[in-house]
């Protein structure tokens, strides 16, 4: 994770955001019990203790996705974050029995396109960004209190909203937005690296309580 | 009218005739010179013609007269006919009326005749009744009389008879007394005469005589007794006569009273009927009075209506008249109302039509007024000007005159001329200044007017713009609200994860955990289904052929040895059971037959604890004894229950069961009896 000390470049920002995503998704998976708690280890990041999965498949999957997000210069055509072509990242939690979407964690990414052109780094300290990230992850942890219980063993999926004309690599396919029927939405905190702004929100299926 | 017309025709014909006459005169006069020789002939012919014409005219007139007369006659005929018809109608009606009256009178006569007959009949009946009653009465009277007479006659006759008897007896007594006296004298004589002679015969004769005398004395004593009785009875006679009189008087009195009674009864009946009638009449009177009161009330009310409404109402006709009048007034008023409404509507229409015209006219009037005012102002100015000018003129004139007058005195003319010129110049300058000022003033006024118009227009525009501003403000607010709503919606959709398919797309990895989980699930489900099916088949197979152990389905477990053993055991047990049953059956049958034969009773268990015994020698099939076991099962205490057959064996029951308390004895006694019955019969 290359961090420039002086300022934030687009690449640096992309890296930061990708990092946030990886930890954030892991936290969500741990908090919502998508995978058993014992499959997670604790790591320290952003001056807080976060969970990271040890499941190899999952790790692979996540790195796949996130590396795609990161978009290395060389390999993939889709330099999405770098290209500012990715608009949203969504963690969709579905129940495999009923195939209905129970939760949706949506992260809107606003990319400042001028950063690409200018090339000059922006003034924002890593610390501040990390603080912001930390608060977002804390909030994600806190939201578990009011989210409805996931009674069945659920599965998750990562969706990426991109520009229409973007070429996707083979492993990626188009899918539906997987919206929740009758959802309640809660907007969470956002953080910005001065180039990328990430808004977080969670949508969950309204429980028809008696 | 016809006469007039006829006269006019006559006059017209006379006129034509005269004209005709005049024309030929003219023609005659004209043609005279032409026809000189045949003038007289012509004249003659013309005269003849004229005469003919006159005759024709006369005939025509006479014809007209005749037609006229004929018409008149026809009219009079018609009139007469109409009148006759009317008379005929009236007479027919009268005739009808008379006929009807006749009929009615005939009917009445018939009714009256019938009534008369009925009355006559009733009268006859009454007379007959009366006669009968009279006859009855007379008969009764006769009977009474007869009875009376009989009584009286009988009493009288009795009395007379007794009197006669008494008299006879008295007479007889007297006679007998006389006789006795005579006889006594004779006797005495006899005695005296024959005392001496018949001293010897005296005792005999005396004795005989004594006997006879004694006999006669006895008889006379009897007669005297009778006479006494007769006397007493005769003494009673006046009393009886008095009684008779009294009785007769009583009789007459009673008869009278009877008559009076009957009369009184009739009277009472009559009076009762009258009373009833009178009561009825009284009731009717009460009712009528009530009705009268009611009617009076109503009448009062009606009269009060007259008073209350203040109209001159005394009869219902007046009321109806008033009502009709009121209705008519109402109708009139309604009509007026409608006409007024229609007129109002028309007037309104004309008004609305005239309104714009009025507006136009007003505007025009205003314009005219303005013009007029302007003109007036102009006029005033001009008048002022004129006044000023006249004043100047007068002044000038005065000056000129003064100068003229002074000229005659002195010669200041060139100076005056100069002064005049100067004054004239001054005047002209002033006048031009004036005109200039006036033009300026007018211009200024015009400009002011234009400015005013502009200001008005501007104000109108301002109002208009203000309105527009307000509308736009409202629109803006609306649009803001809509914008807010749309933004919220957009935000909401954004939160929910909506996207614009034109610009964005959603991608994910094919090999993502959800799809993997789904796959796994389907696989699991499939596996489970397969297993389920497998198990179901197995189960079916097991159920189907459970006995057959050797089967070539590899999945079925071959039946174990235990099951076979158990099956064998079961079969053997069943067989045992079966055999035991048969044996028991046989034995029971044997036992029962032995009991029957030996004891003579067939014992059946009909109901729990009830035993029915049927004897060998029973006369009927139904003859049976019922015993019930009381107490515990094995105790053996029995009771006899009542059956038809047991009722016939009451003696035996009493003896053996009640006294001896032994059932076997009873049963044997019954058997013996039945046997005896059997053998005897």
PDB file of C-alpha atoms in Angstrom, chain B residues 59 81 101 399 452 460 605:
ATOM      1  CA  UNK B  59    -141.058  40.962 -64.165  1.00  0.00           C
ATOM      2  CA  UNK B  81    -141.297  25.085 -37.331  1.00  0.00           C
ATOM      3  CA  UNK B 101    -146.729  11.176 -12.439  1.00  0.00           C
ATOM      4  CA  UNK B 399     -56.127 107.743 -25.868  1.00  0.00           C
ATOM      5  CA  UNK B 452     -50.894  60.883 -17.404  1.00  0.00           C
ATOM      6  CA  UNK B 460     -51.521  49.027 -15.373  1.00  0.00           C
ATOM      7  CA  UNK B 605     -77.931 -68.162  29.365  1.00  0.00           C
TER       8      UNK B 605
END
